[in-house]
Coordinates of C-alpha atoms and ligand atoms in Angstrom, one line a residue:
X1063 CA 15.6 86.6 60.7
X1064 CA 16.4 89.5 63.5
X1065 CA 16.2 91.7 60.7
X1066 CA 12.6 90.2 59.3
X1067 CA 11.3 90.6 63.2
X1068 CA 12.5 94.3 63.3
X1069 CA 10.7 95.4 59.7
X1070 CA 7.4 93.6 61.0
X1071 CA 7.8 95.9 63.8
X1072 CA 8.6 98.9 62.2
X1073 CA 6.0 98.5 59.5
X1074 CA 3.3 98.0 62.2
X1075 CA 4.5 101.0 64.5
X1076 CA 3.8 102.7 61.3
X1077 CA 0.2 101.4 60.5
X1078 CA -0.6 102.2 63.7
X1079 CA 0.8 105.6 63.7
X1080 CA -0.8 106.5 60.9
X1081 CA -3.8 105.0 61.5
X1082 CA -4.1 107.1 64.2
X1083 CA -3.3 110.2 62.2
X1084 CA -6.1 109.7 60.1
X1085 CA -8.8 108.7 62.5
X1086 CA -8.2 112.8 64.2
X1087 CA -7.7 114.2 61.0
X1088 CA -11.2 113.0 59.9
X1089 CA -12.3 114.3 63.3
X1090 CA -13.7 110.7 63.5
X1091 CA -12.1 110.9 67.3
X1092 CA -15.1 110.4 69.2
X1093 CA -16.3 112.3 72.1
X1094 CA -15.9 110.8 75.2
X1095 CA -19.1 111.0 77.7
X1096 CA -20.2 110.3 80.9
X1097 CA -23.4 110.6 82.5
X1098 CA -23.5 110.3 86.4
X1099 CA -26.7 109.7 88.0
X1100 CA -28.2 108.6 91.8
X1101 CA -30.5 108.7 94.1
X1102 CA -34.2 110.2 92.7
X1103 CA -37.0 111.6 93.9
X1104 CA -39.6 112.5 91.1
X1105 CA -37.7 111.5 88.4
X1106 CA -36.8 108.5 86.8
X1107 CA -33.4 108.2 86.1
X1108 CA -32.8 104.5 85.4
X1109 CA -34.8 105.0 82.7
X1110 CA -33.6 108.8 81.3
X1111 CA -30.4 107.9 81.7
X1112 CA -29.9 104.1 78.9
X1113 CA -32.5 107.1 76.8
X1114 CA -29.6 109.7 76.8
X1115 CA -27.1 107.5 76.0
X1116 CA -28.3 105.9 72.7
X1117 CA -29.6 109.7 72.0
X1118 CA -25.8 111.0 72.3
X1119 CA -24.3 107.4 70.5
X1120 CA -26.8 107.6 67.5
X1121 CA -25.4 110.7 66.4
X1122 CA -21.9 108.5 65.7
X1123 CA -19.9 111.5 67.4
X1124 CA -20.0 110.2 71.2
X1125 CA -18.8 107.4 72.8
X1126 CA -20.8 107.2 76.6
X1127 CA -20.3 105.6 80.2
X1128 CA -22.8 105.6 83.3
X1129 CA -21.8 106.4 86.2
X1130 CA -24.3 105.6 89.3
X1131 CA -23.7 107.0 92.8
X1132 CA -24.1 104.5 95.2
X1133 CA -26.9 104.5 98.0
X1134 CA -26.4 105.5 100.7
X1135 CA -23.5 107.8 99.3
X1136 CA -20.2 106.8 99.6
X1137 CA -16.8 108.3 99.7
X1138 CA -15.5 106.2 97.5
X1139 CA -17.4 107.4 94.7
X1140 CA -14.7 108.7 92.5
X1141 CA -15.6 109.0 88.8
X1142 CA -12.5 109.7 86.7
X1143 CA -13.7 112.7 85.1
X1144 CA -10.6 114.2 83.4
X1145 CA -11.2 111.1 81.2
X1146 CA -13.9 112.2 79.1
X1147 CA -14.9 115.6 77.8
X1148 CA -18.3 116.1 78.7
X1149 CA -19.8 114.9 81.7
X1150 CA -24.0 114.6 81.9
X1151 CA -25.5 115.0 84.7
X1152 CA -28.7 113.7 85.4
X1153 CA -29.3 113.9 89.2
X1154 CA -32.1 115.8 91.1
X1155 CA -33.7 116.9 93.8
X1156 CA -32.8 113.8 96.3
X1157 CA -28.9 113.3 95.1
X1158 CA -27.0 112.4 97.9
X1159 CA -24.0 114.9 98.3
X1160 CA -21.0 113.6 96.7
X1161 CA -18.0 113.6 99.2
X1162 CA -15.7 116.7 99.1
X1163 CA -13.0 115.0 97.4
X1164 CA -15.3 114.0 95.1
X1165 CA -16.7 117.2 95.0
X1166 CA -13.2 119.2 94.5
X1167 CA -12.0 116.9 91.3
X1168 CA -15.5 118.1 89.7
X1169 CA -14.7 121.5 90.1
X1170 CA -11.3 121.0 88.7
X1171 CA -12.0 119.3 85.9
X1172 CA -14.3 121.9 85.0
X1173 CA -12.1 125.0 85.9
X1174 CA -9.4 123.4 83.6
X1175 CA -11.8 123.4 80.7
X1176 CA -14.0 120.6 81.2
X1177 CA -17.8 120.1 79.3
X1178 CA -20.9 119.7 81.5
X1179 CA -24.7 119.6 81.0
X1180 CA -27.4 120.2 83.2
X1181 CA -30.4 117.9 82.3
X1182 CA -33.8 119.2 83.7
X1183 CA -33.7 118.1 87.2
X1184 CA -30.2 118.3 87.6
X1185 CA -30.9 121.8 88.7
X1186 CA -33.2 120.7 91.2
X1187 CA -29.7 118.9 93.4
X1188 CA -27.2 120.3 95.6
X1189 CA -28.4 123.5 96.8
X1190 CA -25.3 123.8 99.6
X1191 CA -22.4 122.9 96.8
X1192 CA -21.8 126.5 96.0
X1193 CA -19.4 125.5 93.0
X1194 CA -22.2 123.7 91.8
X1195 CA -24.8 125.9 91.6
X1196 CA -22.2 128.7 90.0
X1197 CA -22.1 125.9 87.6
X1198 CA -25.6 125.9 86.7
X1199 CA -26.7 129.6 87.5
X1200 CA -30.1 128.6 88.6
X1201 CA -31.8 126.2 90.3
X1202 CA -35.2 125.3 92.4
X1203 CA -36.4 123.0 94.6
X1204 CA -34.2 121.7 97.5
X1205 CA -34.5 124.7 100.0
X1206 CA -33.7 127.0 97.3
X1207 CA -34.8 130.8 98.4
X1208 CA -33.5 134.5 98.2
X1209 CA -30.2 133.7 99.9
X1210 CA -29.4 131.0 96.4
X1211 CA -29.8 134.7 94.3
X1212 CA -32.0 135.9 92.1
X1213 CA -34.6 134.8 90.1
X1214 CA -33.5 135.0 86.7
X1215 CA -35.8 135.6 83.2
X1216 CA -36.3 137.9 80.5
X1217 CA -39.1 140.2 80.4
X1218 CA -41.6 140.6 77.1
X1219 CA -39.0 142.7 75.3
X1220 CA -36.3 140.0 75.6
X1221 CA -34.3 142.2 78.0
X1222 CA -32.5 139.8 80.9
X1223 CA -33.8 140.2 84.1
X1224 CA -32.2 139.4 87.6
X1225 CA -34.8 140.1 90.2
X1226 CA -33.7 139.7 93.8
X1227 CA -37.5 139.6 95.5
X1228 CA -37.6 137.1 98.1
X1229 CA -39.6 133.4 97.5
X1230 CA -39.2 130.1 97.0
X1231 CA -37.1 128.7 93.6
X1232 CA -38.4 126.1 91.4
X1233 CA -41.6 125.8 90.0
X1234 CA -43.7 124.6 87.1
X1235 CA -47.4 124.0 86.2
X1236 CA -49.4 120.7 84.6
X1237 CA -47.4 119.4 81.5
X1238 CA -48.4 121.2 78.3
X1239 CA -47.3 121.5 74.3
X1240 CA -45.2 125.0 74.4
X1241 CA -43.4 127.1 72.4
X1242 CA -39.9 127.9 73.1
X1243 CA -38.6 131.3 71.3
X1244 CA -34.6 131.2 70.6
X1245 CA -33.4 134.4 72.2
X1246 CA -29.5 134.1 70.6
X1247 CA -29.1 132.6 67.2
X1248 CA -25.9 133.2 66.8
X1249 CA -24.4 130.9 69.2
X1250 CA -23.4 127.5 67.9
X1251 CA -25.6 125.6 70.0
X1252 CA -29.0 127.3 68.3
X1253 CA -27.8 128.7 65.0
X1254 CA -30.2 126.6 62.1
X1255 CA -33.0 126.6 64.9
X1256 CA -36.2 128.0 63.7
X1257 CA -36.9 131.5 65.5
X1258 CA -39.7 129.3 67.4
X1259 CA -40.2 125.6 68.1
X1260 CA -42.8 123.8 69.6
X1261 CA -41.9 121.5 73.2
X1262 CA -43.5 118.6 75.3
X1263 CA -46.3 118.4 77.0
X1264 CA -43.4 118.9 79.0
X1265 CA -43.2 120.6 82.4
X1266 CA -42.6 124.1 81.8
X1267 CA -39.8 125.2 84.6
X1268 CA -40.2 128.7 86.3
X1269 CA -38.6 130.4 89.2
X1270 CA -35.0 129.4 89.0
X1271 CA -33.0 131.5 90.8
X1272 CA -29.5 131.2 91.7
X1273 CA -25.9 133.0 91.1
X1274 CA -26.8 133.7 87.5
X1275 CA -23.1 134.6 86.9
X1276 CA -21.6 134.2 83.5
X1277 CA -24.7 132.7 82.0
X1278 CA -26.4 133.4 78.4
X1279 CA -29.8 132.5 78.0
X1280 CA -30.3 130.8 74.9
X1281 CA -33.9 130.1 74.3
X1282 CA -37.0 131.3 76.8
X1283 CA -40.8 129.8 77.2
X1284 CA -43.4 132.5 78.3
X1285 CA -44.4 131.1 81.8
X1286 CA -48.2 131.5 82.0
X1287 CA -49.6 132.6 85.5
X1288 CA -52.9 130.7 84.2
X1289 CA -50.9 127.3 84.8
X1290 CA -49.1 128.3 88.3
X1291 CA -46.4 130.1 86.1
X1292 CA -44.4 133.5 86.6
X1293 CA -45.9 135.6 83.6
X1294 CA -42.3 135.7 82.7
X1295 CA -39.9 134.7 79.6
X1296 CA -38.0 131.8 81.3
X1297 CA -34.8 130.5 80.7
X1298 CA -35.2 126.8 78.9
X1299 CA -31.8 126.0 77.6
X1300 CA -28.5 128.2 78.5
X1301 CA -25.0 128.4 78.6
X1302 CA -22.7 128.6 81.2
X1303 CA -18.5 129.6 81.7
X1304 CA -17.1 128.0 84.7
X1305 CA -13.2 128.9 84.4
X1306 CA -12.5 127.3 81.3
X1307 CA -15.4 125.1 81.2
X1308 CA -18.2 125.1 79.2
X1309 CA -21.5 124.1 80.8
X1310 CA -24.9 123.6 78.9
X1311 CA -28.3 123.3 80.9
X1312 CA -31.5 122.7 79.5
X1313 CA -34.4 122.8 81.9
X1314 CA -36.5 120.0 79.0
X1315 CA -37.2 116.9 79.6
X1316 CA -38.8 115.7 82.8
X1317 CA -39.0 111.8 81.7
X1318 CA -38.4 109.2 78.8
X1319 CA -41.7 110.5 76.7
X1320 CA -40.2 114.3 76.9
X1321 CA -36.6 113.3 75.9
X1322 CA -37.8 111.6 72.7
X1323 CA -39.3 114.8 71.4
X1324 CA -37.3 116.1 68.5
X1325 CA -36.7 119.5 70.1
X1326 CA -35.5 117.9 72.9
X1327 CA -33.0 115.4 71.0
X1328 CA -31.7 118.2 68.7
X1329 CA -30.8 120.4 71.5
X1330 CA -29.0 118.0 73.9
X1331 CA -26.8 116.5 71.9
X1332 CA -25.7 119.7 69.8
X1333 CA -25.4 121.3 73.5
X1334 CA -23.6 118.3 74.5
X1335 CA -21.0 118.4 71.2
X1336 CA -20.7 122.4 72.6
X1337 CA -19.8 121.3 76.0
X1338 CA -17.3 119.1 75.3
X1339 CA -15.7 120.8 72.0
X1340 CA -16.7 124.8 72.1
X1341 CA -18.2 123.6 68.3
X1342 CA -21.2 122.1 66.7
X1343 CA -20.9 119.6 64.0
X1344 CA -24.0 118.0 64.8
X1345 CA -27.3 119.5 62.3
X1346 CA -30.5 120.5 63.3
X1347 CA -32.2 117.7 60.8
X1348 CA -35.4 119.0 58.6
X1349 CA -38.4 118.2 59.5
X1350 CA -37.6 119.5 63.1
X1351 CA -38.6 119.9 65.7
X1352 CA -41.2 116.9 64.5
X1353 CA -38.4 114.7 62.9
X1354 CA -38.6 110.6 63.9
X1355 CA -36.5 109.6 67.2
X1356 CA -33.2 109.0 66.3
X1357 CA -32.3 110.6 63.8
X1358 CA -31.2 113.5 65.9
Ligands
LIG859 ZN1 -39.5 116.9 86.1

């Protein structure tokens, strides 16, 4: 009987064992992610954020959480992000400041190799969090002026350009159909993407500026001076090293209507997979950037 007991055991150790074996050697291990949102101003997160997640689970790779800061901010907001491999962030220009603690197990988790993306107005929080803003390169809004860095864009020729004139950061013009050129189609997160591709009406963002360290811009969007613009190539979806992190941050998407564009889908969640893996498995579907919602 003792003897039955003990094979019953063994054998299921085993099933599990290898049923764990299998599941990461079919890299069916899914990708855990978090998105942390809070207070708003402009944007409205309660309804990007439940838009992102089913965005991120259709593709069958992700498994997500929400995370919400409470208001007013608290110091007991601790989200355990070493337990998930990319963390979204979809805060803006009113975030409350997370506490330092919080603040430090961020940066961390991100120096040790940690995924992130910026999602539009995340760029807009947190001017004073210097770790932050290394994190995303460039920002507006928020107080954002010469002393965040410099403005940061390519010119006509598609040479990068870090301008340190003084003015404000942040800006864009009325909401309009664009055309987005991919400036590095090499790098996993925009190889299959058509040279060009067609976004929005979206807002068109425009003089971010920032530490612009350690960033590659992937893909620009000639800013016209015609609708408040720059006249300048800007940045619209880049990528970031943070110690061993990888951060992605696309400037797209200023509400629900945006987000469900195919360009949009395409290039979060393949940024996302980047963010969290250094790969992308994920592929640009045909019909893109015009394909239905949902199917990625
Ligand atoms: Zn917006």
């Amino acid at each position: 009987m003792r003897m039955q007991i003990l094979g019953t055991l063994l054998l299921t150790v085993a099933v599990v064992s290898l049923a764990g074996v299998q599941t990461v050697m079919a890299g069916k291990k899914p990708i855990r992610a978090l998105i942390v949102d809070g207070a708003q101003k402009y944007h409205k997160n309660k309804e990007t954020t439940p838009v992102l997640k089913e965005m991120l689970e259709k593709t069958g790779v992700f498994t997500v959480s929400v995370s919400t800061a409470p208001v007013p901010a608290s110091d007991d907001y601790k989200p355990d992000f070493a337990a998930y491999d990319v963390i979204v962030v979809n805060e803006g220009y009113a975030s409350k400041p997370w506490s330092r603690a919080t603040e430090e197990a961020f940066e961390e988790y991100i120096k040790k190799g940690g995924g992130m993306v910026s999602f539009h107005a995340a760029d807009n929080a947190w001017p004073k969090w210097k770790a932050y803003n290394e994190m995303i390169a460039i920002g507006g809004w928020a107080g954002r002026n010469e002393k965040s860095g410099p403005y940061l864009y390519m010119d006509a020729d598609g040479k990068v350009i870090r301008d340190d004139k003084p003015g404000k950061g942040g800006g864009h013009g009325s909401q309009k159909e664009f055309e987005i050129t991919v400036r590095d189609r090499k790098h996993p997160i925009t190889k299959g993407l058509p040279e060009t591709f067609l976004h929005g009406p979206d807002e068109m963002y425009s003089f971010l500026r920032g530490p612009a360290e350690n960033v590659t811009i992937l893909a620009t969007a000639h800013s016209s001076k015609d609708n408040n613009g720059s006249g300048h190539e800007e940045p619209m979806l880049m990528v970031i090293s943070w110690g061993k992190g990888r951060i992605f941050h696309t400037v797209l998407g200023h509400s629900v209507k945006q987000i469900k564009r195919g360009s949009f889908v395409t290039t979060f969640v393949r940024g996302a997979q980047w963010a969290a893996t250094g790969k992308v498995k994920i592929d640009v579907p045909g019909g893109f950037p015009d394909q239905e919602w949902g199917s990625q």
